[in-house]
Tab-separated table of C-alpha atoms in Angstrom:
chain	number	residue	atom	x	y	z
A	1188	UNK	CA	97.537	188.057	171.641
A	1189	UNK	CA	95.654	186.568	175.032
A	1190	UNK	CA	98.438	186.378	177.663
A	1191	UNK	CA	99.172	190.262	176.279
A	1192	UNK	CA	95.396	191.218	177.076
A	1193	UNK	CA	95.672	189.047	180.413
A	1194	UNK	CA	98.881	190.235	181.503
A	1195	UNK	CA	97.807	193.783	182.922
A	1196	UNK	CA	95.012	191.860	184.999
A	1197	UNK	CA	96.741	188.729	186.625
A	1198	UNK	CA	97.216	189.898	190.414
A	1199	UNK	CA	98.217	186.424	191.775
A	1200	UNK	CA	101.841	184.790	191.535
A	1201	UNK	CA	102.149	183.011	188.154
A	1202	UNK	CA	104.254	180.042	187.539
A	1203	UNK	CA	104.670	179.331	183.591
A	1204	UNK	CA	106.035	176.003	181.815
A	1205	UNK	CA	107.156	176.670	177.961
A	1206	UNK	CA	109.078	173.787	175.801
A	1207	UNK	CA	109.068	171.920	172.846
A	1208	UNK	CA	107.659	169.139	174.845
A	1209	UNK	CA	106.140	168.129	177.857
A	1210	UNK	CA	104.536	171.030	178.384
A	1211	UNK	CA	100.824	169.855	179.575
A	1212	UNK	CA	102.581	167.194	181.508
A	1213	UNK	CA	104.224	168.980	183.015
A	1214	UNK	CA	102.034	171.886	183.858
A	1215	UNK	CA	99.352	169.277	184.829
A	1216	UNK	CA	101.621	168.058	187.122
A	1217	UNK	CA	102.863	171.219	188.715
A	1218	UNK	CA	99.023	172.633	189.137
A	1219	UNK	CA	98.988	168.601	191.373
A	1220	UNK	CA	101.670	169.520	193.446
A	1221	UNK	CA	100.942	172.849	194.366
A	1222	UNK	CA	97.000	171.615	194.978
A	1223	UNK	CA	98.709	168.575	197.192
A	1224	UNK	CA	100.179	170.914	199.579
A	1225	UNK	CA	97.460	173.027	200.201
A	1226	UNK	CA	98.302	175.937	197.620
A	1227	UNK	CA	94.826	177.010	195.694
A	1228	UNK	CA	95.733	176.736	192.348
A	1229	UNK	CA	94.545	177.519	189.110
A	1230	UNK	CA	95.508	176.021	185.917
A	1231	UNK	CA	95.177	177.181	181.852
A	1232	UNK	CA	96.872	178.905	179.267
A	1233	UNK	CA	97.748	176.439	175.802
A	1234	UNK	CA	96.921	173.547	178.287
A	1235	UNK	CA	93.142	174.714	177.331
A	1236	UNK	CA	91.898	176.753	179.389
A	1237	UNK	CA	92.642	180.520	178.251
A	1238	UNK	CA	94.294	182.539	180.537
A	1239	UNK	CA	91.392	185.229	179.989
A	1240	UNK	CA	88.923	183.092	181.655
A	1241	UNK	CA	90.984	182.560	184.239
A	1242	UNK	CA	90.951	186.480	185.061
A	1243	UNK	CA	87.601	186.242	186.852
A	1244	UNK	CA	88.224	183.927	189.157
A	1245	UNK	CA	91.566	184.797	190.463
A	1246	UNK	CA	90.416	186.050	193.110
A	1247	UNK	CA	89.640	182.140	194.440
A	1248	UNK	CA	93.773	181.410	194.060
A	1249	UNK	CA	96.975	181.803	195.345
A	1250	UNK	CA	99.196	181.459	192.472
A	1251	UNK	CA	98.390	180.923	188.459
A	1252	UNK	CA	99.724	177.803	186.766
A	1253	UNK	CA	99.928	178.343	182.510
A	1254	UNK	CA	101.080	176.167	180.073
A	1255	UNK	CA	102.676	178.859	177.775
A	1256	UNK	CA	103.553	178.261	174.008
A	1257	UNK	CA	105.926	179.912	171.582
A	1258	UNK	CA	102.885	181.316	169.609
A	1259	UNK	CA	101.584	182.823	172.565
A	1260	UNK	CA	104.986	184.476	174.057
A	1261	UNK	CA	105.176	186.001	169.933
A	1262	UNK	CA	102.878	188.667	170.694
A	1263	UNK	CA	103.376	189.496	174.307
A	1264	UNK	CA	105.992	191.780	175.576
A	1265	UNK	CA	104.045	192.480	179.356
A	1266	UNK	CA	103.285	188.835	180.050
A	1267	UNK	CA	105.561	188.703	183.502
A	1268	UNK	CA	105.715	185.172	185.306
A	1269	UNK	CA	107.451	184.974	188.478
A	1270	UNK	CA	108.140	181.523	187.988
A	1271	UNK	CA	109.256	180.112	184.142
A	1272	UNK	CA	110.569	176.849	183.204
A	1273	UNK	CA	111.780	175.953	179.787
A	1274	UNK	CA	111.675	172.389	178.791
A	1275	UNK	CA	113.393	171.812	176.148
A	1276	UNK	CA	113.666	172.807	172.283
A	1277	UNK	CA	114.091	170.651	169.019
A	1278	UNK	CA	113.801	172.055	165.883
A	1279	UNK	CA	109.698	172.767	165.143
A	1280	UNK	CA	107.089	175.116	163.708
A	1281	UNK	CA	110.292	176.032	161.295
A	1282	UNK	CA	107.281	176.661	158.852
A	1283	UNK	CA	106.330	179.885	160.987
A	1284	UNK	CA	109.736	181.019	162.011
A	1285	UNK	CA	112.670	182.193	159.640
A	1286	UNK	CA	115.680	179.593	161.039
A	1287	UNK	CA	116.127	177.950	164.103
A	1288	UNK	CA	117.888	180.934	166.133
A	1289	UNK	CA	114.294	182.640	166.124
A	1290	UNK	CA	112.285	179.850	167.537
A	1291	UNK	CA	115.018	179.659	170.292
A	1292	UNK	CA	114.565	183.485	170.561
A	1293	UNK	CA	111.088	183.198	171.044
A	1294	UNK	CA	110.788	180.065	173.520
A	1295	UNK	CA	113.429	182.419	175.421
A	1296	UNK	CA	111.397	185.684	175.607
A	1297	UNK	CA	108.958	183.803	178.297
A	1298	UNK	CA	112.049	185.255	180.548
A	1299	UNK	CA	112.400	188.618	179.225
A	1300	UNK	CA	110.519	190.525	181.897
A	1301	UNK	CA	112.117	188.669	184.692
A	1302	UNK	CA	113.504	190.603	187.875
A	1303	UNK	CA	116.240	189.640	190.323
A	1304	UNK	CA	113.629	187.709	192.567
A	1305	UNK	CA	111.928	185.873	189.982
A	1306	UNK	CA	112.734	182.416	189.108
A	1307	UNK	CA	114.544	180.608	185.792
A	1308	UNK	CA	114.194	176.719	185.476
A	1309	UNK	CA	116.443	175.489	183.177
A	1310	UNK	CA	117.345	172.092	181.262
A	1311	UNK	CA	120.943	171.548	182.109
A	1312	UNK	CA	121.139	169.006	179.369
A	1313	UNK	CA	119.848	170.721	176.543
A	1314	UNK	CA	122.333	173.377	174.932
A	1315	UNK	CA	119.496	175.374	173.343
A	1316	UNK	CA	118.321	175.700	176.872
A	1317	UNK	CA	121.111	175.883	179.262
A	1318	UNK	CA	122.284	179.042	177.629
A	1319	UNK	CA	119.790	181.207	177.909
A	1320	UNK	CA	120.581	182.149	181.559
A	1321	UNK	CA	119.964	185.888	181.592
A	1322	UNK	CA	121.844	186.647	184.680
A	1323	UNK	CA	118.987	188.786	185.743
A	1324	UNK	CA	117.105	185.922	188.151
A	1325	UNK	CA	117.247	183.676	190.001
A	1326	UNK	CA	117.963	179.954	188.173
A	1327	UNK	CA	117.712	176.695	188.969
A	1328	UNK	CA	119.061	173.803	186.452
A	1329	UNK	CA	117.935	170.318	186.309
A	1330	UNK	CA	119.571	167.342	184.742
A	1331	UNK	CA	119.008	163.584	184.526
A	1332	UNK	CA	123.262	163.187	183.585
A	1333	UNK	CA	124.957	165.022	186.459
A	1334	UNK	CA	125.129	166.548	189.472
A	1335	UNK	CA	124.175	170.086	190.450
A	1336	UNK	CA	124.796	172.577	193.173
A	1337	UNK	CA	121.841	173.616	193.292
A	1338	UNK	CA	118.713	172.614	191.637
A	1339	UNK	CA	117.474	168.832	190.323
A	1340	UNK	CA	119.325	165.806	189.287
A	1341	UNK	CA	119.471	162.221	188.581
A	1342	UNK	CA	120.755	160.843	191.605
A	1343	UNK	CA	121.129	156.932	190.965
A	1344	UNK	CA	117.600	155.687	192.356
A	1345	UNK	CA	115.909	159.295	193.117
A	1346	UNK	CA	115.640	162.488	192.175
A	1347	UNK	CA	117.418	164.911	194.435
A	1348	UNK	CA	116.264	168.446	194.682
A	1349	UNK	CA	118.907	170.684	197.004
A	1350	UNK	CA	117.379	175.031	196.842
A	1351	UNK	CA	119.782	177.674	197.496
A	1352	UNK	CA	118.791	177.786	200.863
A	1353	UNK	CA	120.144	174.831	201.648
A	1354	UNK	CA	117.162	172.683	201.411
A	1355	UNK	CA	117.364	168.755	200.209
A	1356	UNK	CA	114.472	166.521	199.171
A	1357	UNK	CA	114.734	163.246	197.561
A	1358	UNK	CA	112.157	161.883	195.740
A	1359	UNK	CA	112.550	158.077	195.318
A	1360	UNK	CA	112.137	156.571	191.897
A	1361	UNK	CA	110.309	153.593	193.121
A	1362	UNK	CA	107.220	156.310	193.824
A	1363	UNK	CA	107.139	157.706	190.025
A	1364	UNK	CA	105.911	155.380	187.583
A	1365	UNK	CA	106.815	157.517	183.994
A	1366	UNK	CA	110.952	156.910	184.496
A	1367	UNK	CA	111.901	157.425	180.856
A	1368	UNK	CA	114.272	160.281	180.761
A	1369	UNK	CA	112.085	163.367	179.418
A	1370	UNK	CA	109.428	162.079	182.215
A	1371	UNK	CA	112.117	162.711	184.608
A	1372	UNK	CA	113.085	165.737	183.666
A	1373	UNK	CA	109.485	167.262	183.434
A	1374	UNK	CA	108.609	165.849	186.935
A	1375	UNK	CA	111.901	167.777	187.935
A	1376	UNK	CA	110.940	171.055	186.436
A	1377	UNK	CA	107.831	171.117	187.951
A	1378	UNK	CA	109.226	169.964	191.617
A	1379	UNK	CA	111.638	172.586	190.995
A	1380	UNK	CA	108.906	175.470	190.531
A	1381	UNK	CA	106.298	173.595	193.199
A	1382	UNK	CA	109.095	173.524	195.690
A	1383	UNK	CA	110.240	177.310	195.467
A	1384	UNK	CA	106.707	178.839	195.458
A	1385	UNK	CA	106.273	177.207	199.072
A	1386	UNK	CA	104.925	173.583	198.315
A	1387	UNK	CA	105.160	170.756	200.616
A	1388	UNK	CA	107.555	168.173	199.987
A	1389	UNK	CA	105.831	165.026	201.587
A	1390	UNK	CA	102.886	166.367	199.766
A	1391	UNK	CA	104.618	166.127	196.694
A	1392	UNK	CA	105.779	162.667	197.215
A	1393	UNK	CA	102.424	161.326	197.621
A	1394	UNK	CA	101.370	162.880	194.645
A	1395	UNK	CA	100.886	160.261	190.883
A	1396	UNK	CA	104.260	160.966	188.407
């Protein structure tokens, strides 16, 4: 498959979104926030353009933002992003997979070459998702229903962001326009994974969601 020809090549920091839905969106938005703060940024994969093409011009960014789907991570087993979230999953492309267990198994293999410094963004709310912690990296949760010590929530009027360094950002509601609840929780994964690779957080305020 593509990312497994690409993968030997990529020699920049690679942040990749994978899901049921809200993947474009929220890849889209994550290649915004990373631009907004000053981070040259390149953007492709499923979201349309192939990670291939990106290969050439590489050299021009910092870090590689892809838009990875299921199909994709199927015939990979080198594809290594430092950076992965995982949206969601709801039962789909059941046609192409056996049961349900093996679509989950292959929405979680976009993880499977993760180290101890790499990065997990996970949706606290949905089971499918929350479990798939490998206890290998680094995670992060997000969750428009409670709480968190570390990671992204809901937090009445904003969404609050607090890293394991100690970091908090809030990002006020009133700014973000798309408030229904899987909105939220994309514009969370991606402030999650903007945040952590270095982006700036004013920058990311000021930025359309």
């Amino acid at each position: 498959g593509e990312l497994e020809v690409a993968a030997p090549f990529i020699r920049r920091p690679l942040l990749a979104v994978s899901g049921t839905n809200g993947k474009t969106t929220t890849t889209t938005l994550l290649g915004e926030l990373l631009t907004a703060s000053g981070i040259k940024t390149l953007v492709g994969g499923n979201i349309g353009t192939p990670v291939v093409a990106l290969l050439d011009r590489q050299e021009e960014a910092e870090i590689l933002v892809l838009e990875v789907s299921s199909f994709q991570l199927d015939t990979t087993t080198h594809f290594h992003p430092q950076g992965a979230a995982l949206l969601n999953i709801t039962p789909d492309h059941l046609d192409r997979y056996p049961d349900y267990d093996a679509y989950i198994a292959s929405k979680a293999s976009l993880f499977q070459r993760q180290a101890a410094e790499d990065l997990q963004v996970l949706n606290a709310d949905d089971p499918a998702v929350a479990g798939l912690n490998r206890g290998v990296s680094r995670v992060y949760y997000f969750s428009t229903t409670r709480p968190l010590s570390t990671g992204a929530w809901l937090n009445h009027d904003a969404l609050k962001v607090r890293l394991a360094d100690g970091r908090e950002e809030i990002f006020p509601l009133a700014h973000i326009r798309l408030k229904e609840r899987h909105n939220l929780e994309n514009i969370m994964a991606a402030l999650l994974l903007a945040l952590d690779a270095g982006a700036d957080p004013e920058a990311c305020r000021r930025v359309p969601s």
